[in-house]
mmCIF file of C-alpha atoms in Angstrom:
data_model
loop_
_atom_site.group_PDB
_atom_site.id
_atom_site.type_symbol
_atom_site.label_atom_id
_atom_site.label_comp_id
_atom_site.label_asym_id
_atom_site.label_seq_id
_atom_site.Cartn_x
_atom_site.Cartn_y
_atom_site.Cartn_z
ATOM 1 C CA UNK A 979 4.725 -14.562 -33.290
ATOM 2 C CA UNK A 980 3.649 -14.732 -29.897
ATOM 3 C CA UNK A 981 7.264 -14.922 -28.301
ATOM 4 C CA UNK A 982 8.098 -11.421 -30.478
ATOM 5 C CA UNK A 983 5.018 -10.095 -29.435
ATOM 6 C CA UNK A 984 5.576 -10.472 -25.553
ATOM 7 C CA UNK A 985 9.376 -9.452 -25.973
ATOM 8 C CA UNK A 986 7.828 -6.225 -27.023
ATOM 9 C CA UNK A 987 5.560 -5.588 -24.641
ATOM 10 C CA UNK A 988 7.983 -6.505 -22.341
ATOM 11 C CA UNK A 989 10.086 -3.685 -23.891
ATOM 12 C CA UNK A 990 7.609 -1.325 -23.342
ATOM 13 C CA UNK A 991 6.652 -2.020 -20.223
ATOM 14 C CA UNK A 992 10.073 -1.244 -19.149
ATOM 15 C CA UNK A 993 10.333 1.823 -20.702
ATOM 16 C CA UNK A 994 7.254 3.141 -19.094
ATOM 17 C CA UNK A 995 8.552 1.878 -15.489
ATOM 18 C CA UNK A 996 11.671 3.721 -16.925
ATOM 19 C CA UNK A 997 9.775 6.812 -17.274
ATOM 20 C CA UNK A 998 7.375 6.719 -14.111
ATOM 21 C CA UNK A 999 10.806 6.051 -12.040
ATOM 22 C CA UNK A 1000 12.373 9.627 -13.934
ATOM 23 C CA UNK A 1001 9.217 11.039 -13.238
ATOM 24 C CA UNK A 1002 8.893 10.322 -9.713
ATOM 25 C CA UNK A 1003 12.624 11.338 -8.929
ATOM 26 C CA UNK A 1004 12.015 14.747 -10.980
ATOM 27 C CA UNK A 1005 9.065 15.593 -8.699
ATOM 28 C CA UNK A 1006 10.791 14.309 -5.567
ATOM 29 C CA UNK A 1007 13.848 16.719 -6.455
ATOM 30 C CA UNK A 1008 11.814 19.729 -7.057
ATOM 31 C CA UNK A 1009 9.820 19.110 -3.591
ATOM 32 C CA UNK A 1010 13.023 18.970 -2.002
ATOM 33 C CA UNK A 1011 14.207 22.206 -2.882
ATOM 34 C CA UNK A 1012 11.173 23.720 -2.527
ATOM 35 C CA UNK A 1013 10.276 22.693 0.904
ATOM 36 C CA UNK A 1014 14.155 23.262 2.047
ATOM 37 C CA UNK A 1015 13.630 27.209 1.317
ATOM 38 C CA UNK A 1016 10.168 27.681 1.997
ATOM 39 C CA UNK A 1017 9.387 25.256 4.568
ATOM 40 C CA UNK A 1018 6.693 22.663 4.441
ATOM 41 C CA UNK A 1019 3.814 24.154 5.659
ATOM 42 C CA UNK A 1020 4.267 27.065 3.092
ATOM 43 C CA UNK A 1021 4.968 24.982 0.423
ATOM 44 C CA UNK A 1022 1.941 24.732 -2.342
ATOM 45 C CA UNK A 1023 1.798 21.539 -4.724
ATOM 46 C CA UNK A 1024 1.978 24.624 -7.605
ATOM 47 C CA UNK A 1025 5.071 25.390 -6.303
ATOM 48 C CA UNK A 1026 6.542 21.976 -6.598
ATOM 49 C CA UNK A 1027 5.041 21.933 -10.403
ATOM 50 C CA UNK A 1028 6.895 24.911 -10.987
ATOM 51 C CA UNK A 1029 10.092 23.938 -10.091
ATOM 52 C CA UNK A 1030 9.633 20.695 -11.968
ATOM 53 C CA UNK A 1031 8.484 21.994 -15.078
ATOM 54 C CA UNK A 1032 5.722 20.305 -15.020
ATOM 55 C CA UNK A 1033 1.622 20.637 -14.698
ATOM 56 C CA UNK A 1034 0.215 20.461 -10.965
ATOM 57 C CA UNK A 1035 -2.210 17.728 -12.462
ATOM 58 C CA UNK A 1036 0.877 15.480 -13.307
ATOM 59 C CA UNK A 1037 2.116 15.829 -9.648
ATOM 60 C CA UNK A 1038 -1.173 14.589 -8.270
ATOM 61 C CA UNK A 1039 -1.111 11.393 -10.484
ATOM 62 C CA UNK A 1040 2.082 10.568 -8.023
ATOM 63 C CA UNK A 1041 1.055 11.960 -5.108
ATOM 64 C CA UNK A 1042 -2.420 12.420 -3.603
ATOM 65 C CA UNK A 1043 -1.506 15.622 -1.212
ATOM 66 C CA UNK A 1044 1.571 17.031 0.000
ATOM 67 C CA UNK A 1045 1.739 14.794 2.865
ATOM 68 C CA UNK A 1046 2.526 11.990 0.712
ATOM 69 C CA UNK A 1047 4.759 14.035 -0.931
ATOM 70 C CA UNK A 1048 6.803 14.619 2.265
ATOM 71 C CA UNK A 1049 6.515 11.013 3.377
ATOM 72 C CA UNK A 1050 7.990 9.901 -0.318
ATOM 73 C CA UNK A 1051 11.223 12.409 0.322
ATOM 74 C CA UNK A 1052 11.882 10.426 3.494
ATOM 75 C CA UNK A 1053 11.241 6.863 2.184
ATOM 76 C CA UNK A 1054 13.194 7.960 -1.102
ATOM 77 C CA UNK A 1055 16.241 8.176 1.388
ATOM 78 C CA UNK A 1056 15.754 5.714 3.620
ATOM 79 C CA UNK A 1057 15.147 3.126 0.620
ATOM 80 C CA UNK A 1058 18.457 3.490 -0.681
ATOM 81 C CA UNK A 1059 19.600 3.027 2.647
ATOM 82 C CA UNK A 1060 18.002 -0.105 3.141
ATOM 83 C CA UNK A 1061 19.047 -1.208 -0.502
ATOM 84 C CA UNK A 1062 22.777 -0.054 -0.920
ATOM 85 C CA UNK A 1063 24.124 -0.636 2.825
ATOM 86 C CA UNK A 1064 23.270 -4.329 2.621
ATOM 87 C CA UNK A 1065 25.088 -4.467 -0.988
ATOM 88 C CA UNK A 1066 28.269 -2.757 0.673
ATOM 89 C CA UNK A 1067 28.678 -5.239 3.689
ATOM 90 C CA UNK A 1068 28.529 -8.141 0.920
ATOM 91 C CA UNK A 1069 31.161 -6.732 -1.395
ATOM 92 C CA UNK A 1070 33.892 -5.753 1.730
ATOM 93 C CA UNK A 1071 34.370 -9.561 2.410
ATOM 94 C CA UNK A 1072 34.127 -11.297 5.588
ATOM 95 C CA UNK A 1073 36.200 -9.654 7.112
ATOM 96 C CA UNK A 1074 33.993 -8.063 10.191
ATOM 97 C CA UNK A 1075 36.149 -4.698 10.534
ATOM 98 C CA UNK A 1076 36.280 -4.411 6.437
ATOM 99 C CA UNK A 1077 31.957 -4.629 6.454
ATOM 100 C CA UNK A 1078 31.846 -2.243 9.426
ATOM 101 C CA UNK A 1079 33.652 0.159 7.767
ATOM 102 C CA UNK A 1080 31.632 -0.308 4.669
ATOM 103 C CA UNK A 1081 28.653 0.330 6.341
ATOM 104 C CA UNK A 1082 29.772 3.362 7.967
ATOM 105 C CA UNK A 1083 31.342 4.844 4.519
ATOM 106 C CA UNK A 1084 28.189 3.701 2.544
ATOM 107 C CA UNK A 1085 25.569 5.530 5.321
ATOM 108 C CA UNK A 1086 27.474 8.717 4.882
ATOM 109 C CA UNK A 1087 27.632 8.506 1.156
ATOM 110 C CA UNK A 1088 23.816 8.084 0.737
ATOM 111 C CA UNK A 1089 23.746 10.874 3.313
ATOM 112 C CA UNK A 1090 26.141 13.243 0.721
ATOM 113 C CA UNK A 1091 23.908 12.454 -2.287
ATOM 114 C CA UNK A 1092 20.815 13.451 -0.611
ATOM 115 C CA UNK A 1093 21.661 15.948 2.019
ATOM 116 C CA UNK A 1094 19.107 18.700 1.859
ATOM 117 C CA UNK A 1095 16.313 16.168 1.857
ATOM 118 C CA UNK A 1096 18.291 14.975 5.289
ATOM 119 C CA UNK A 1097 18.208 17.691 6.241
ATOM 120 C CA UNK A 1098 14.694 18.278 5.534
ATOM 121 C CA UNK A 1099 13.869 15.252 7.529
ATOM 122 C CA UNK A 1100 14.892 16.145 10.616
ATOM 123 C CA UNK A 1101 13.035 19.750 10.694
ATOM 124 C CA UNK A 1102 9.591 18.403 9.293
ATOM 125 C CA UNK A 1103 9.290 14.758 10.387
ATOM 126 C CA UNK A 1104 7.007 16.261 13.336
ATOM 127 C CA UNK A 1105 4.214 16.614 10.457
ATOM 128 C CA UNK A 1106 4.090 13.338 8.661
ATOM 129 C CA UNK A 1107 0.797 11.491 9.364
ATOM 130 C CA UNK A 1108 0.145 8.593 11.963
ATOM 131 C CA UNK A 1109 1.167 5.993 8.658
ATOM 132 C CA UNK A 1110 3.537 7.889 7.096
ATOM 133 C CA UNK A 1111 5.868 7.835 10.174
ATOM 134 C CA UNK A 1112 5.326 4.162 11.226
ATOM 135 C CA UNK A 1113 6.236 3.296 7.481
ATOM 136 C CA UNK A 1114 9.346 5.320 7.961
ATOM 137 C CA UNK A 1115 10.094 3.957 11.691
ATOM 138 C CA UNK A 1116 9.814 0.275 9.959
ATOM 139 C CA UNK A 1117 12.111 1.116 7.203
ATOM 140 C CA UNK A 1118 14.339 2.884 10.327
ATOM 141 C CA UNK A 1119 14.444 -0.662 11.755
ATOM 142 C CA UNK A 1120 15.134 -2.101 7.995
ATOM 143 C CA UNK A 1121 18.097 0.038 7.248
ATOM 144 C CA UNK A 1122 19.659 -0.778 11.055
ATOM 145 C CA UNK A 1123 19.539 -4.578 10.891
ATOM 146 C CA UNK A 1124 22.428 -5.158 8.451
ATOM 147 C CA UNK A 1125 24.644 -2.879 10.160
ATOM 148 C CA UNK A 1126 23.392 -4.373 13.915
ATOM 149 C CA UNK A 1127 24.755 -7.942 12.224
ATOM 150 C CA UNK A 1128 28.160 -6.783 11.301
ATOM 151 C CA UNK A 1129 28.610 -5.559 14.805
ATOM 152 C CA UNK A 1130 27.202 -8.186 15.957
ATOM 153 C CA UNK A 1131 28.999 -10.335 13.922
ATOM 154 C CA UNK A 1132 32.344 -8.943 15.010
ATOM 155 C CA UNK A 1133 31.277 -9.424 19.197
ATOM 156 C CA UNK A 1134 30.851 -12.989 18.152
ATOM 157 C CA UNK A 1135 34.348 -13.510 16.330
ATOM 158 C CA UNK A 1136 36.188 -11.373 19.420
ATOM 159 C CA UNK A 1137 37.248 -8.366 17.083
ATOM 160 C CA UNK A 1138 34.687 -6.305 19.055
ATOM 161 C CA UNK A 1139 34.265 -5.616 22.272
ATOM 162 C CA UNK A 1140 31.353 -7.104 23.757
ATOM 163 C CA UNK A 1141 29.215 -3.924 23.538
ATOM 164 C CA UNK A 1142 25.403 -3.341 22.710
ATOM 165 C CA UNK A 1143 25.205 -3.550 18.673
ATOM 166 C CA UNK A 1144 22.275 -1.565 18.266
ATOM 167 C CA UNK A 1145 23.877 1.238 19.818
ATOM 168 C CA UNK A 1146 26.544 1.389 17.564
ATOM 169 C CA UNK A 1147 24.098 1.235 15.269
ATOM 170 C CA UNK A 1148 23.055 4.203 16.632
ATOM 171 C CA UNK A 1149 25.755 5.920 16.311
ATOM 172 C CA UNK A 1150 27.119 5.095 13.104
ATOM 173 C CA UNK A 1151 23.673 6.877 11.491
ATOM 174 C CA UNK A 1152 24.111 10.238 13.957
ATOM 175 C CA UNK A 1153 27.012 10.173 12.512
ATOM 176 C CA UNK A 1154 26.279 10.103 9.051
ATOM 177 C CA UNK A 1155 22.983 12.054 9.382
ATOM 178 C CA UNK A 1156 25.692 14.547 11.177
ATOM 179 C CA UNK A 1157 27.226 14.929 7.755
ATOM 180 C CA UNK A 1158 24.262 17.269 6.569
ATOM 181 C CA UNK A 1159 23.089 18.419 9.460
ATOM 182 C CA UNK A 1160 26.594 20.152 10.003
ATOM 183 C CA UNK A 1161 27.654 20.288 6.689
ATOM 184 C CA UNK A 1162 27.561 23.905 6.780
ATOM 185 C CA UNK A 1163 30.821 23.955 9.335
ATOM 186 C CA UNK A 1164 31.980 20.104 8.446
ATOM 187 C CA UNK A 1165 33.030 21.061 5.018
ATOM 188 C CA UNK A 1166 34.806 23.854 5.725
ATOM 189 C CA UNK A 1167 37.931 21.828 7.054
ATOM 190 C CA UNK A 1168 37.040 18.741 5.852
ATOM 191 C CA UNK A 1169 36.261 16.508 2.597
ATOM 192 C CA UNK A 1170 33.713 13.332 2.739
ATOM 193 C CA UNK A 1171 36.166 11.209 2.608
ATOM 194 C CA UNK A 1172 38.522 12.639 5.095
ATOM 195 C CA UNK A 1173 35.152 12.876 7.328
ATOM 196 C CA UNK A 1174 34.179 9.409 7.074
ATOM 197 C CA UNK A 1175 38.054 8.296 7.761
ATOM 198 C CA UNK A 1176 38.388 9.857 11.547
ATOM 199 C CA UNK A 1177 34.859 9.578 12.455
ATOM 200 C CA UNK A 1178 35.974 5.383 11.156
ATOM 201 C CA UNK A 1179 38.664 5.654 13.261
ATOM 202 C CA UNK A 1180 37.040 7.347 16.248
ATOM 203 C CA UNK A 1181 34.183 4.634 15.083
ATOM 204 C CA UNK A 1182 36.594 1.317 15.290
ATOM 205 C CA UNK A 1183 38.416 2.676 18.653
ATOM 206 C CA UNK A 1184 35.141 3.004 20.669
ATOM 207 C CA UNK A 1185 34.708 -1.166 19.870
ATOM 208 C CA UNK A 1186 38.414 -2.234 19.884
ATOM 209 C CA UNK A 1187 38.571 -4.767 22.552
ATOM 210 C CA UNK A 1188 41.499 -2.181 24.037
ATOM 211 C CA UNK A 1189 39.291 0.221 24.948
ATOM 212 C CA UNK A 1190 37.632 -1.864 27.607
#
């Protein structure tokens, strides 16, 4: 009795984290959009309901002010950052060129599936709050660690040229961020993938130990 009773609370508990989590990314979607077209300062929290479908009241049970709001669009990307780059190093081997390149292709791919709010980033990040922008500066640092290893990594085992990692580091996420900030001339002559294979190559012959 008791072991079917917490089995189904367990149930339920995850499908109400199921539905806060398609909640959340509904409302972080609409803010997107809206604050791409309008702008953040002009954006209104009715606004964002609106686009969602959903009540203003709803919103505010997620976010406490539009601030927040802002600062969740930014941590929304920079989370999956932090959580799939890591996962792509691990699954290309040990091979140090093989998890370079998968941290390159993964940072531009994250970059793809969430351009405009990239994009977004970079044109209202000079409004986010005192703690909104150290929390996003710490998970700056997060995202940049796994990547600064594989260079590092490489340096160590003499496949790299004995550069400073965490400018490559550096780099590699200009690059991607590059992606949607230039999207609107990139992908006229160019796919993702055919992006992320010369900038790779560009990428890999700026630490080949030749090009000392």
């Amino acid at each position: 009795m008791g072991q079917a009773l917490d089995e189904r609370n367990a149930r339920q508990a995850a499908r109400t984290d199921a539905r806060v989590q398609r909640r959340r990314r509904q409302i972080l979607d609409a803010a997107t959009e809206v604050m791409s077209t309008t702008g953040f300062h002009a954006t209104s929290m009715q606004a964002v309901a609106e686009r969602a479908g959903i009540s203003v009241g709803l919103i505010y049970q997620y976010f406490g002010n539009k601030d927040e709001l802002l600062v969740a669009v930014i941590v929304d990307i920079l989370e999956d950052f932090r959580d799939q780059v890591p996962a792509a190093i691990a699954a290309a081997g040990e091979d140090p060129v093989d998890r370079f390149g998968a941290a390159f292709r993964i940072c531009c791919q994250v970059v793809e599936a969430k351009r405009e709010a990239v994009t977004l980033t970079y044109r209202e990040s000079r409004t986010l709050p005192a703690d909104g922008l150290e929390r996003i500066k710490d998970l700056e640092l997060q995202t940049a660690e796994p990547i600064r290893q594989a260079v590092a990594d490489g340096i160590d085992a003499g496949v790299f040229r004995a550069v400073d990692a965490r400018l490559v580091v550096h780099n590699v996420l200009l690059l991607a961020h590059a992606w949607a900030l230039k999207h609107w001339n990139l992908a006229r002559f160019l796919t993702l993938d055919q992006y992320i294979e010369q900038e790779w190559a560009l990428l890999l012959a700026s630490v080949s130990p030749r090009a000392q």
